[in-house]
mmCIF file with all atom_site columns, C-alpha atoms in Angstrom:
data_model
loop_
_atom_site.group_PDB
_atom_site.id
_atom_site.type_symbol
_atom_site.label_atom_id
_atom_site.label_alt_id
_atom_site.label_comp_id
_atom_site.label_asym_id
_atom_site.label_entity_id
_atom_site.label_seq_id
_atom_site.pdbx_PDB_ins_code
_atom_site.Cartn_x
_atom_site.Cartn_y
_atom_site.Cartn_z
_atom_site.occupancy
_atom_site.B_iso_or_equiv
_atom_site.pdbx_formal_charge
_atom_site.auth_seq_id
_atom_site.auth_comp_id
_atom_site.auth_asym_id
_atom_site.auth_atom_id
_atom_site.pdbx_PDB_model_num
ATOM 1   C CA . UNK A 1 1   ? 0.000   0.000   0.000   1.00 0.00 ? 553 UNK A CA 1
ATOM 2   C CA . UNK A 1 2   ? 1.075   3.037   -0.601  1.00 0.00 ? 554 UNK A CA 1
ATOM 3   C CA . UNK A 1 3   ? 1.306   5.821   1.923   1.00 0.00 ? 555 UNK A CA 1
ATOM 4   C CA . UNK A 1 4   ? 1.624   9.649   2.349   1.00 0.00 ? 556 UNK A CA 1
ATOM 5   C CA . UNK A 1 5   ? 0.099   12.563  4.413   1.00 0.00 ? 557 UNK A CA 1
ATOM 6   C CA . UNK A 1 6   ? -1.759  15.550  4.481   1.00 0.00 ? 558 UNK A CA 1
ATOM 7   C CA . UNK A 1 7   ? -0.015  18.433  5.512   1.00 0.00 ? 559 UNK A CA 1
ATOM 8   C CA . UNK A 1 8   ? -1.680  21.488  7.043   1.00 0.00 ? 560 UNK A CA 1
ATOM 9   C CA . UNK A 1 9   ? 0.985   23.788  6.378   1.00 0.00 ? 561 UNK A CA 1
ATOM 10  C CA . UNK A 1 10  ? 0.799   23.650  2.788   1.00 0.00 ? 562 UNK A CA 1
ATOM 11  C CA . UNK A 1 11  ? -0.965  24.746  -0.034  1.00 0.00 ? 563 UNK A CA 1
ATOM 12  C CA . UNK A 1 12  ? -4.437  22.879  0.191   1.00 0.00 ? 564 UNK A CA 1
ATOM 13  C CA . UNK A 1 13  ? -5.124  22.960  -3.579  1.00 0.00 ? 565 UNK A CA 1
ATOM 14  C CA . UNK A 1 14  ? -1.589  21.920  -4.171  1.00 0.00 ? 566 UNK A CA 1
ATOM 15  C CA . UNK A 1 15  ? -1.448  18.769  -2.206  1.00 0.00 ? 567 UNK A CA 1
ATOM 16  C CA . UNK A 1 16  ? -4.907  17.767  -3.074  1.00 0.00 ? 568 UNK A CA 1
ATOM 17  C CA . UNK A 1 17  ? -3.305  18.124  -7.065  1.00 0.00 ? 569 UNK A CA 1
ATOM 18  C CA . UNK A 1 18  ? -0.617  15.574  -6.051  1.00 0.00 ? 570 UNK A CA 1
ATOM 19  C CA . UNK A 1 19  ? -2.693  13.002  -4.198  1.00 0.00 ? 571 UNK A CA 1
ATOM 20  C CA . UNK A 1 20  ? -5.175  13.004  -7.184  1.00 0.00 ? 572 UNK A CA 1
ATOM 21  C CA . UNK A 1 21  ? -1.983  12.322  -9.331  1.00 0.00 ? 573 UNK A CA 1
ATOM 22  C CA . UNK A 1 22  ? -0.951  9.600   -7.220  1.00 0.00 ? 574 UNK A CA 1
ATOM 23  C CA . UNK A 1 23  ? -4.207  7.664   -7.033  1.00 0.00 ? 575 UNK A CA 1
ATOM 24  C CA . UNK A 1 24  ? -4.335  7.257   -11.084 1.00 0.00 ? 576 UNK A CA 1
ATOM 25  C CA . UNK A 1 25  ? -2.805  4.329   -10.223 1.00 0.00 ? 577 UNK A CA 1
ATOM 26  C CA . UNK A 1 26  ? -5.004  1.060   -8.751  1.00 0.00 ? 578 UNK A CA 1
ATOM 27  C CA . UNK A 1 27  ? -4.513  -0.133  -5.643  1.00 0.00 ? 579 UNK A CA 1
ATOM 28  C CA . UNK A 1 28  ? -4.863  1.144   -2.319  1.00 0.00 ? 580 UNK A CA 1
ATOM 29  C CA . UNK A 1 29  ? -3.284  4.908   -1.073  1.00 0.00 ? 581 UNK A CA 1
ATOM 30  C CA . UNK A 1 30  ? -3.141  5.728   2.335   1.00 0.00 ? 582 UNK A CA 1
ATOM 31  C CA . UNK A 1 31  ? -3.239  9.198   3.404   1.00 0.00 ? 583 UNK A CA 1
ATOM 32  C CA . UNK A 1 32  ? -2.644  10.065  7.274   1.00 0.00 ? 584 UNK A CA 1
ATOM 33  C CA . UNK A 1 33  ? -4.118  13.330  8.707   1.00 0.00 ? 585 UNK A CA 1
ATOM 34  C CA . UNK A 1 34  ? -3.101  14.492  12.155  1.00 0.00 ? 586 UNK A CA 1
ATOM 35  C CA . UNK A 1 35  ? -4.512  17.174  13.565  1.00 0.00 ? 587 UNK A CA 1
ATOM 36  C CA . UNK A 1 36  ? -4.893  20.659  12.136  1.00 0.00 ? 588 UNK A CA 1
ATOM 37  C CA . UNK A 1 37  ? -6.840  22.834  9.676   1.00 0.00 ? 589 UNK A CA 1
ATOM 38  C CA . UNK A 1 38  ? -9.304  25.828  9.886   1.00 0.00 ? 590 UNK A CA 1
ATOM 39  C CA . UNK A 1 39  ? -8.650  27.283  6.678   1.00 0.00 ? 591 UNK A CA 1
ATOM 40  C CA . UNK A 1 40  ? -10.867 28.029  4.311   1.00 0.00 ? 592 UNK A CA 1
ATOM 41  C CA . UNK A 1 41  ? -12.750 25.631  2.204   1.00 0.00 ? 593 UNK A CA 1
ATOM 42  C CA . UNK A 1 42  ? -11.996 23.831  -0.980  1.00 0.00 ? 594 UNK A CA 1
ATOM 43  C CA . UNK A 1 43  ? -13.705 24.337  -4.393  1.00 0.00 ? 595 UNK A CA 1
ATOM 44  C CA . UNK A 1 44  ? -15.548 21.368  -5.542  1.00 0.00 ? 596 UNK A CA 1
ATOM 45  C CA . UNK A 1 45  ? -13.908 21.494  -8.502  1.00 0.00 ? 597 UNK A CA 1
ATOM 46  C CA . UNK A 1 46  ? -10.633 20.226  -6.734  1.00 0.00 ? 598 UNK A CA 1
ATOM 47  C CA . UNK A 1 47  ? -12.341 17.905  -4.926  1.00 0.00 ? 599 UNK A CA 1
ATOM 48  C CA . UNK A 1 48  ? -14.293 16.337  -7.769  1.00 0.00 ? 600 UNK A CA 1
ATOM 49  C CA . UNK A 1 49  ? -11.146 14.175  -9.410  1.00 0.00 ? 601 UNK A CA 1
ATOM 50  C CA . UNK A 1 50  ? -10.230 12.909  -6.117  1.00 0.00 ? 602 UNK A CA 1
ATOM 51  C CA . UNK A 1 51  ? -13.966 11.130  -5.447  1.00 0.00 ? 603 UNK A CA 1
ATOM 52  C CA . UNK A 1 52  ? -13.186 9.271   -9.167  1.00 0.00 ? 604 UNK A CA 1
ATOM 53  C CA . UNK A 1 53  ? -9.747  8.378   -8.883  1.00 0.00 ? 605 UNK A CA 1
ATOM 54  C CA . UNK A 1 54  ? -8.278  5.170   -10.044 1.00 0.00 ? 606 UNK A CA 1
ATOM 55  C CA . UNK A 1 55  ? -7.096  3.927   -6.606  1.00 0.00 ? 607 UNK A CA 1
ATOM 56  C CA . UNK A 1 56  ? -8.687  3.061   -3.416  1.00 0.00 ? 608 UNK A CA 1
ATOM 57  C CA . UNK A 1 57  ? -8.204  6.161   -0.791  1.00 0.00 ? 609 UNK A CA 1
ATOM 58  C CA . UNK A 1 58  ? -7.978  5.147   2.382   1.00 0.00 ? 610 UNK A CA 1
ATOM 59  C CA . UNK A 1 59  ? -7.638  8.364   4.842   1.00 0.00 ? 611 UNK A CA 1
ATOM 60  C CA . UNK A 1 60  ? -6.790  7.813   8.883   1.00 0.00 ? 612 UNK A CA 1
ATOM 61  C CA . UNK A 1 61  ? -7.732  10.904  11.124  1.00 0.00 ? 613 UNK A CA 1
ATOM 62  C CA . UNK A 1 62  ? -5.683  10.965  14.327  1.00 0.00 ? 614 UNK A CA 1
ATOM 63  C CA . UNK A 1 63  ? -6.552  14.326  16.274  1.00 0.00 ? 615 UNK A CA 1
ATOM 64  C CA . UNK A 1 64  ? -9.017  17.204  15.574  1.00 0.00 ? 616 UNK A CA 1
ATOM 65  C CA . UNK A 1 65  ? -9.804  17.563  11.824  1.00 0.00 ? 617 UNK A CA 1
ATOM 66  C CA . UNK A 1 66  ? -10.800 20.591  10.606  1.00 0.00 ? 618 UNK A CA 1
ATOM 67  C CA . UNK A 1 67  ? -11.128 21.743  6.399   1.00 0.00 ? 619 UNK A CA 1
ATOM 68  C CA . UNK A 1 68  ? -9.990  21.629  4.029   1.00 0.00 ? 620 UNK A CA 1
ATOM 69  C CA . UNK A 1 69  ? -7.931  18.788  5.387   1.00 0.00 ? 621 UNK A CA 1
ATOM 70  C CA . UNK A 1 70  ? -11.517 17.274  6.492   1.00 0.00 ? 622 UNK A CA 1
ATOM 71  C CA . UNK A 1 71  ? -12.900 17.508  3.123   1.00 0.00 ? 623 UNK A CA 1
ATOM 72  C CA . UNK A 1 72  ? -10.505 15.316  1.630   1.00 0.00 ? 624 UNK A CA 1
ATOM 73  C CA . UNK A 1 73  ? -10.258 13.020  4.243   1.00 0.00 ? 625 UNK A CA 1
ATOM 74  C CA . UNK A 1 74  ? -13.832 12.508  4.340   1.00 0.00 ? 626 UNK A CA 1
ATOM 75  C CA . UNK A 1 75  ? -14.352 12.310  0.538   1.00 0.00 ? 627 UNK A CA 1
ATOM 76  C CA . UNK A 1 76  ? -11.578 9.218   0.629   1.00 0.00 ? 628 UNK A CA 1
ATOM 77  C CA . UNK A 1 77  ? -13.570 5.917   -0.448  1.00 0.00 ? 629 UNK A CA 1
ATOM 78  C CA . UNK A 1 78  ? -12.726 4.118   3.225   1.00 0.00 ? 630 UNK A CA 1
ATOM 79  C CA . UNK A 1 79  ? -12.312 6.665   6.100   1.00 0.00 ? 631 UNK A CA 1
ATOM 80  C CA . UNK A 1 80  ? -11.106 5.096   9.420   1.00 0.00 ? 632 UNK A CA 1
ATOM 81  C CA . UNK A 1 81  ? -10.362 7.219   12.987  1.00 0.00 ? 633 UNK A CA 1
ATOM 82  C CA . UNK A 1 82  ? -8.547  7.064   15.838  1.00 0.00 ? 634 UNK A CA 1
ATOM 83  C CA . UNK A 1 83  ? -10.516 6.783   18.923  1.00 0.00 ? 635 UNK A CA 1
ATOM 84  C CA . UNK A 1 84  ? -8.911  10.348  19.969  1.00 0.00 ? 636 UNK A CA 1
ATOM 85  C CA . UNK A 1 85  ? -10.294 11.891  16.377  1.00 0.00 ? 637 UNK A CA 1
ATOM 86  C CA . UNK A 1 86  ? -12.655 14.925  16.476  1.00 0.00 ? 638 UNK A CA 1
ATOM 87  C CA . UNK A 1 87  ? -14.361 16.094  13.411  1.00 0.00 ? 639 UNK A CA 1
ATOM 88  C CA . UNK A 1 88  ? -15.187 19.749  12.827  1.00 0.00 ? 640 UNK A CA 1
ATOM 89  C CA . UNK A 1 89  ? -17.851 19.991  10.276  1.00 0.00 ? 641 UNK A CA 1
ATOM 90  C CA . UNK A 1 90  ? -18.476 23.437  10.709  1.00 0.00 ? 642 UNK A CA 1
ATOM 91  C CA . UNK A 1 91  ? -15.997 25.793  8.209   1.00 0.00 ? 643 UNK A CA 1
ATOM 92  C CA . UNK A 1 92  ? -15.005 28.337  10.741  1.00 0.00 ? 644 UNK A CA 1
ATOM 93  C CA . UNK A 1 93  ? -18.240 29.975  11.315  1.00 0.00 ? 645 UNK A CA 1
ATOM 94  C CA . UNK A 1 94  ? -20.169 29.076  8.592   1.00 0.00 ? 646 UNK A CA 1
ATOM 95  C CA . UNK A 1 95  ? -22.308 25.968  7.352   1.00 0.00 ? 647 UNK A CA 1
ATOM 96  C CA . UNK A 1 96  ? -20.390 22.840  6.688   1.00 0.00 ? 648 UNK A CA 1
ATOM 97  C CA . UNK A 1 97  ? -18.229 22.991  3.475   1.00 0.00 ? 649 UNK A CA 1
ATOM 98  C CA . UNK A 1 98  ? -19.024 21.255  0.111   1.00 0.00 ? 650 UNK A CA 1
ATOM 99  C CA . UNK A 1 99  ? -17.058 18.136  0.692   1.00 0.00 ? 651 UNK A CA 1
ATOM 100 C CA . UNK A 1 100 ? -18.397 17.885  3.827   1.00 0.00 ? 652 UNK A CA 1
ATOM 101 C CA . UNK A 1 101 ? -21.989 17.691  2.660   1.00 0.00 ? 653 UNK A CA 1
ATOM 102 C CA . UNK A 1 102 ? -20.987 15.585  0.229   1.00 0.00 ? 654 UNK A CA 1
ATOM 103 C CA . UNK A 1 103 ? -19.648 12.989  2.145   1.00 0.00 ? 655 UNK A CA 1
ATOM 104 C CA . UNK A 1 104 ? -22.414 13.146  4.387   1.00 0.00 ? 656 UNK A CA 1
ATOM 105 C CA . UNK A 1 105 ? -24.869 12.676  2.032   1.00 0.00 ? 657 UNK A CA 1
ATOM 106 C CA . UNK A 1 106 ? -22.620 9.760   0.775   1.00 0.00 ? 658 UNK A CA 1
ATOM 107 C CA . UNK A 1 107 ? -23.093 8.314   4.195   1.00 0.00 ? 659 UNK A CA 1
ATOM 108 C CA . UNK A 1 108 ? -26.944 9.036   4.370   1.00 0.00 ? 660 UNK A CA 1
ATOM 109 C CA . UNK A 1 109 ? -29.862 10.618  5.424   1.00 0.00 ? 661 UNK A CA 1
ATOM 110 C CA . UNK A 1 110 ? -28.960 10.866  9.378   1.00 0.00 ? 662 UNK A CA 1
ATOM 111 C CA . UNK A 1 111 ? -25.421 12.167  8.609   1.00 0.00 ? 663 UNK A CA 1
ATOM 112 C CA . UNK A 1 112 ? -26.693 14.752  6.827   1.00 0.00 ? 664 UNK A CA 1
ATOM 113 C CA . UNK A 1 113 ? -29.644 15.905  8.924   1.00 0.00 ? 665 UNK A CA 1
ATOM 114 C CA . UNK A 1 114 ? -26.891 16.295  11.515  1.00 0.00 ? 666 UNK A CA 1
ATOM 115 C CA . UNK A 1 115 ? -24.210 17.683  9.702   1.00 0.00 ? 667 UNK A CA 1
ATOM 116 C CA . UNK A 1 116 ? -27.003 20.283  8.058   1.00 0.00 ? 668 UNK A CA 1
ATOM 117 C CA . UNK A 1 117 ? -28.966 20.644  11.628  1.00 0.00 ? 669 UNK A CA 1
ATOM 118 C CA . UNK A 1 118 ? -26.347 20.828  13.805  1.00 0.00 ? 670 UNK A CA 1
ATOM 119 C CA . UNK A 1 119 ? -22.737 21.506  12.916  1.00 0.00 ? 671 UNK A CA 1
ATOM 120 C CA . UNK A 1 120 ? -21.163 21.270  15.729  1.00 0.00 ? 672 UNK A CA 1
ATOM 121 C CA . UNK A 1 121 ? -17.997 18.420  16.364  1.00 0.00 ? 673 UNK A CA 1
ATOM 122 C CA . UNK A 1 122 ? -18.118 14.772  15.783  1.00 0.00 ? 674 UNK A CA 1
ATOM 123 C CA . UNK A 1 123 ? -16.129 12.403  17.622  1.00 0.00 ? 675 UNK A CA 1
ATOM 124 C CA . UNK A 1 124 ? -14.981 9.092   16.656  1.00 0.00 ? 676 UNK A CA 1
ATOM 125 C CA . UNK A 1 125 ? -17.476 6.998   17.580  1.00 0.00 ? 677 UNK A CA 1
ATOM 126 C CA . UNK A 1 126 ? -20.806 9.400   16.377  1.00 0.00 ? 678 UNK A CA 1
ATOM 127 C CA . UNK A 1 127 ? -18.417 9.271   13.093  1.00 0.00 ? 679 UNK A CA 1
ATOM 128 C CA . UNK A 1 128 ? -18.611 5.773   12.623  1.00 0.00 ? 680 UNK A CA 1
ATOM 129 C CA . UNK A 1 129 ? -22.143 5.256   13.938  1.00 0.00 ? 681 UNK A CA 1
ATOM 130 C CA . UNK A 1 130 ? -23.313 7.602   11.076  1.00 0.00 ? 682 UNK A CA 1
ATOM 131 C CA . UNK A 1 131 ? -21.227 6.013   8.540   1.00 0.00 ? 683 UNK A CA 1
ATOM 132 C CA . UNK A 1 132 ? -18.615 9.012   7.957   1.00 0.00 ? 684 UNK A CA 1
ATOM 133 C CA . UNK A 1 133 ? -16.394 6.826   8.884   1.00 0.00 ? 685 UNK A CA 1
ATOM 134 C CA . UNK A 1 134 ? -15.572 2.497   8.407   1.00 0.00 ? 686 UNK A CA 1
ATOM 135 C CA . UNK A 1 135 ? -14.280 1.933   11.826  1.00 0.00 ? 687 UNK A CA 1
ATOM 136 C CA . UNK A 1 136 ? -12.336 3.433   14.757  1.00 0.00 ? 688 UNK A CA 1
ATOM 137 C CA . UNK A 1 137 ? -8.349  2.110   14.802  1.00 0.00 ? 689 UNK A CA 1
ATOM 138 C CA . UNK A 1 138 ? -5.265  2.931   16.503  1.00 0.00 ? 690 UNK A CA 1
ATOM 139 C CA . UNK A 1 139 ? -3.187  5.092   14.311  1.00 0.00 ? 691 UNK A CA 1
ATOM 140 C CA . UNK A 1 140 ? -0.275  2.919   13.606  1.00 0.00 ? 692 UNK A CA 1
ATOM 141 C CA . UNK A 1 141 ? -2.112  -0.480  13.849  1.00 0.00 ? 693 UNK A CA 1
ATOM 142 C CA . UNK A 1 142 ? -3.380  -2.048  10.645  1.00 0.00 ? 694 UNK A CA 1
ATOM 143 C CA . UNK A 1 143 ? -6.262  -1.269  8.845   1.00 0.00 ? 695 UNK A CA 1
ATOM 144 C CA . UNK A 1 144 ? -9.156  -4.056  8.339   1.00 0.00 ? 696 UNK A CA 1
ATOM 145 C CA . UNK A 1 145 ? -8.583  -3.541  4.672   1.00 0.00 ? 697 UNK A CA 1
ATOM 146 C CA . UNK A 1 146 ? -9.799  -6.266  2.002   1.00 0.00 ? 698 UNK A CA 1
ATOM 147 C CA . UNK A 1 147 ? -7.110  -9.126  1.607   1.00 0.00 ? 699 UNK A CA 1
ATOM 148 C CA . UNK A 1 148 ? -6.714  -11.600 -0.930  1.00 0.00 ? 700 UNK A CA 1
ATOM 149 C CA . UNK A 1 149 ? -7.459  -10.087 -3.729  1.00 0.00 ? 701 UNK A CA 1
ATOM 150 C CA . UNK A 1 150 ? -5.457  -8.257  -6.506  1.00 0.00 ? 702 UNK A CA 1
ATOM 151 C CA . UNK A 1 151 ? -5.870  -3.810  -7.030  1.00 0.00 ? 703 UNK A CA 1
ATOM 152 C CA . UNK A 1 152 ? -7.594  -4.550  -10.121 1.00 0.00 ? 704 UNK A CA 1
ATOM 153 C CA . UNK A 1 153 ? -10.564 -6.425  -8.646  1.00 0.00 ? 705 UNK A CA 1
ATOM 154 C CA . UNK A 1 154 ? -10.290 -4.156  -5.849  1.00 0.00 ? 706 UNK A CA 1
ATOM 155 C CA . UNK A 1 155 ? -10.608 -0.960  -7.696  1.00 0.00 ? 707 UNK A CA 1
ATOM 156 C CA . UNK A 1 156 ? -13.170 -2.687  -9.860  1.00 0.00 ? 708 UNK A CA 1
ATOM 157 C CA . UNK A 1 157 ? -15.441 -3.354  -7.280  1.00 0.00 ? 709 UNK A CA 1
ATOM 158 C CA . UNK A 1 158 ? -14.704 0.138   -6.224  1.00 0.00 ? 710 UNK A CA 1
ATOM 159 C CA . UNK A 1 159 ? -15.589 1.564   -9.161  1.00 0.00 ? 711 UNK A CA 1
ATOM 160 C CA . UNK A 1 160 ? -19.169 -0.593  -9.550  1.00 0.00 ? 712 UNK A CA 1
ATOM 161 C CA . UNK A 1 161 ? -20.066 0.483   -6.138  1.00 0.00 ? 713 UNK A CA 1
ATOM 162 C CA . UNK A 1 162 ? -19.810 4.172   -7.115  1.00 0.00 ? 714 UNK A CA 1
ATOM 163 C CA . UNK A 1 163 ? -21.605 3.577   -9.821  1.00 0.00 ? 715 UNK A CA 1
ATOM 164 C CA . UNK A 1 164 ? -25.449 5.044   -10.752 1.00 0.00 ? 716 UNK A CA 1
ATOM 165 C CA . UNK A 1 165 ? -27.244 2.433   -11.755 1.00 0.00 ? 717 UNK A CA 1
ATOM 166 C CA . UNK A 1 166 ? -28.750 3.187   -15.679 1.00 0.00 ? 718 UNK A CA 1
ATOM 167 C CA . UNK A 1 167 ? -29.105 0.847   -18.563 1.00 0.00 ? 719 UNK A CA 1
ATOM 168 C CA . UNK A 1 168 ? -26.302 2.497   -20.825 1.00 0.00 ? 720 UNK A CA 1
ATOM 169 C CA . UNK A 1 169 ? -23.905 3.792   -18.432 1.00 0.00 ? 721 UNK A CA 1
ATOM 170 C CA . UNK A 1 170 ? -24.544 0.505   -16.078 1.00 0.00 ? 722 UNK A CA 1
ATOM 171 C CA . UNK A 1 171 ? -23.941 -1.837  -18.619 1.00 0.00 ? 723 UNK A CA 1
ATOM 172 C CA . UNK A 1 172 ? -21.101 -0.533  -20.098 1.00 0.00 ? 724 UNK A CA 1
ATOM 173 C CA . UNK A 1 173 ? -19.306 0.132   -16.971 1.00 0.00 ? 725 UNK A CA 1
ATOM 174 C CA . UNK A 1 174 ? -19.709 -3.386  -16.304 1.00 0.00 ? 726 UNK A CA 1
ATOM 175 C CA . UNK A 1 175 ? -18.382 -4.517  -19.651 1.00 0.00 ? 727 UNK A CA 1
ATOM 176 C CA . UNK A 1 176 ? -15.447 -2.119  -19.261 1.00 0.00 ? 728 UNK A CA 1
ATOM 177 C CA . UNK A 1 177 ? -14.625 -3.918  -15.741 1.00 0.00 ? 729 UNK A CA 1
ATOM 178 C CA . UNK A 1 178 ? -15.348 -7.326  -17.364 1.00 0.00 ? 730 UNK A CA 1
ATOM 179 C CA . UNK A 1 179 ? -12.039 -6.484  -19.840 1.00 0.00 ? 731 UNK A CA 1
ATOM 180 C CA . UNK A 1 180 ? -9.985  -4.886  -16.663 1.00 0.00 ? 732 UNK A CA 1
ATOM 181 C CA . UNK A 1 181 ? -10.479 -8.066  -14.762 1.00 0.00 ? 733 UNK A CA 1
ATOM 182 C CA . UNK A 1 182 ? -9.386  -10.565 -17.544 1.00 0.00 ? 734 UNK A CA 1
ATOM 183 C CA . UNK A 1 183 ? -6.791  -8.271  -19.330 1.00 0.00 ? 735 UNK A CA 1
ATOM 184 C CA . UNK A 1 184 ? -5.406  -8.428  -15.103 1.00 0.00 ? 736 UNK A CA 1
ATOM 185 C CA . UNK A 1 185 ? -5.153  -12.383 -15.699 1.00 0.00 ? 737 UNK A CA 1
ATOM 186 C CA . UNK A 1 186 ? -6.943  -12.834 -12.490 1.00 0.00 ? 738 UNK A CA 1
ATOM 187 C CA . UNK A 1 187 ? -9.076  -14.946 -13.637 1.00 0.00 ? 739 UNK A CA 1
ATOM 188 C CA . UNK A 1 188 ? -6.713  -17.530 -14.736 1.00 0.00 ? 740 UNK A CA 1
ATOM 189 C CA . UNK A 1 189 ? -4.901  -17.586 -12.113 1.00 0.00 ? 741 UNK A CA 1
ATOM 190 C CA . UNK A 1 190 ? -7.879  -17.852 -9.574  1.00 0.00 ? 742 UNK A CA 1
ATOM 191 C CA . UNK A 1 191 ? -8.908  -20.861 -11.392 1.00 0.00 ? 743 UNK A CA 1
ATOM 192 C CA . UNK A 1 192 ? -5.554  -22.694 -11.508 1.00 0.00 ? 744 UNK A CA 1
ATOM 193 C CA . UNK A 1 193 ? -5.184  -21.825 -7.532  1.00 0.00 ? 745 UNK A CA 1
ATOM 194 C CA . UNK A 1 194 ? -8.542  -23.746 -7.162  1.00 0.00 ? 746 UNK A CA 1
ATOM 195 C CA . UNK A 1 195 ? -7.750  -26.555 -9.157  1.00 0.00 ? 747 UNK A CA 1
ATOM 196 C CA . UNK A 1 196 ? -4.173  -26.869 -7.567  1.00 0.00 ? 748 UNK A CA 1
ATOM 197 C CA . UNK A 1 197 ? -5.850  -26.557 -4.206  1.00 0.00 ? 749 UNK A CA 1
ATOM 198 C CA . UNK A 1 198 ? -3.373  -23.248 -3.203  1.00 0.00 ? 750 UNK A CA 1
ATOM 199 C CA . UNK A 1 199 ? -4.034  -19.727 -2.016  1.00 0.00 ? 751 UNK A CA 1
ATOM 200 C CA . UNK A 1 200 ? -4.032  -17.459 -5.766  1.00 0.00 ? 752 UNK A CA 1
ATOM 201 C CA . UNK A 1 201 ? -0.911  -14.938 -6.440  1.00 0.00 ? 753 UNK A CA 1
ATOM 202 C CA . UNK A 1 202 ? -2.388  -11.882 -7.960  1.00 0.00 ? 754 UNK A CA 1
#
C-alpha cells in the first residue's frame, strides 16, 4: 500500500493536485491526517477528481480535523479514525463545506440531517455510527482492509459500487470492468489456484 500525508501547512489545492496524481494508479493509497486545519474551504472542482480516482483512498484521522484537510479526508472511499479523532464539520463559522456535505450525504440521510442541523464536532465513535467513517483504529495499527485479492478487482469493485445504476452507463461500466479483470489475468490464475488446491498470487 502506498502511503503519504496531508499536511496542514501547505498549499491545500496543491497537495490535493498531487494526491489526485498519485491515485491514477489502482490499488490502495493511504493518506494520514493528524490534527490541524481551519482554513478556508476547498472548491468542488478540486475535490471532484479525487472522489473518481483510479485507486482506493484510504484516509486515517488521528486528532481534531478541521477543512480543508476534512474535506478530503472525508471524501476518501474508506475513512477510518482514531478513537482520539474529532471532526469539525463546521468551516469556521459558517455551514459545513461542500465536501463535507458531500460525504455526508454519501453516508446518508442521518449524517446529513446532523451535519445540516447541527454543525457542531463529531467524535470518533458518532463518526462511525453515522457512517462518515468504516471503523475506529489505533493510528499505527493495521487497517481491516480487504485481503486476498489483486488492485484490479479491488478498484473494480470500487468503481461498480460508485456507480449510478442506468441501462447504458450501467452496462457498459460493467463490460469495461469485465475487460480490466481478464486483461489483469486474475481470472486464470484464480482458477488454476482452485484446481491446484493453493491460495491465488495476484
Amino acid at each position: 500500500m502506498r502511503r503519504t500525508s496531508w499536511h496542514h501547512g501547505r498549499s491545500a489545492v496543491e497537495q490535493l493536485e498531487a494526491l489526485v496524481g498519485q491515485a491514477r494508479e489502482p490499488g490502495f493509497l493511504r493518506v494520514d491526517f493528524e490534527s490541524g486545519g481551519g482554513g478556508g474551504a476547498l472548491c468542488w472542482t478540486y475535490l471532484e477528481p479525487w472522489t473518481r480516482s483510479r485507486a482506493v483512498t484510504v484516509a486515517v484521522i488521528d486528532g481534531t480535523l478541521a477543512s480543508p484537510g476534512l474535506e478530503v479526508a472525508l471524501c476518501s472511499d474508506l475513512v477510518y479514525v482514531a478513537p482520539c479523532a474529532v471532526l469539525e464539520l463546521a468551516a469556521g463559522a459558517g455551514p459545513p463545506a461542500a465536501g463535507v456535505v458531500w460525504a455526508l450525504g454519501r453516508a446518508g440521510r442521518a449524517a446529513l440531517a446532523r451535519g445540516l442541523l447541527d454543525s457542531s464536532s463529531l467524535t470518533a465513535d458518532e463518526a462511525v455510527a453515522l457512517g462518515l467513517a468504516q471503523a475506529t483504529v489505533a493510528a499505527d495499527g493495521d487497517l481491516p482492509l480487504p485481503t486476498g485479492f489483486s488492485p484490479a478487482a479491488v478498484t473494480t469493485a470500487r468503481d461498480l459500487m460508485r456507480a449510478t445504476p442506468s441501462t447504458g452507463p450501467g452496462l457498459a461500466l460493467e463490460l469495461a470492468s469485465f475487460r480490466l479483470l481478464f486483461a489483469a489475468g486474475d481470472p486464470n490464475e484464480g482458477g488454476r489456484a482452485f484446481l491446484e488446491k493453493r491460495e491465488p498470487e495476484f
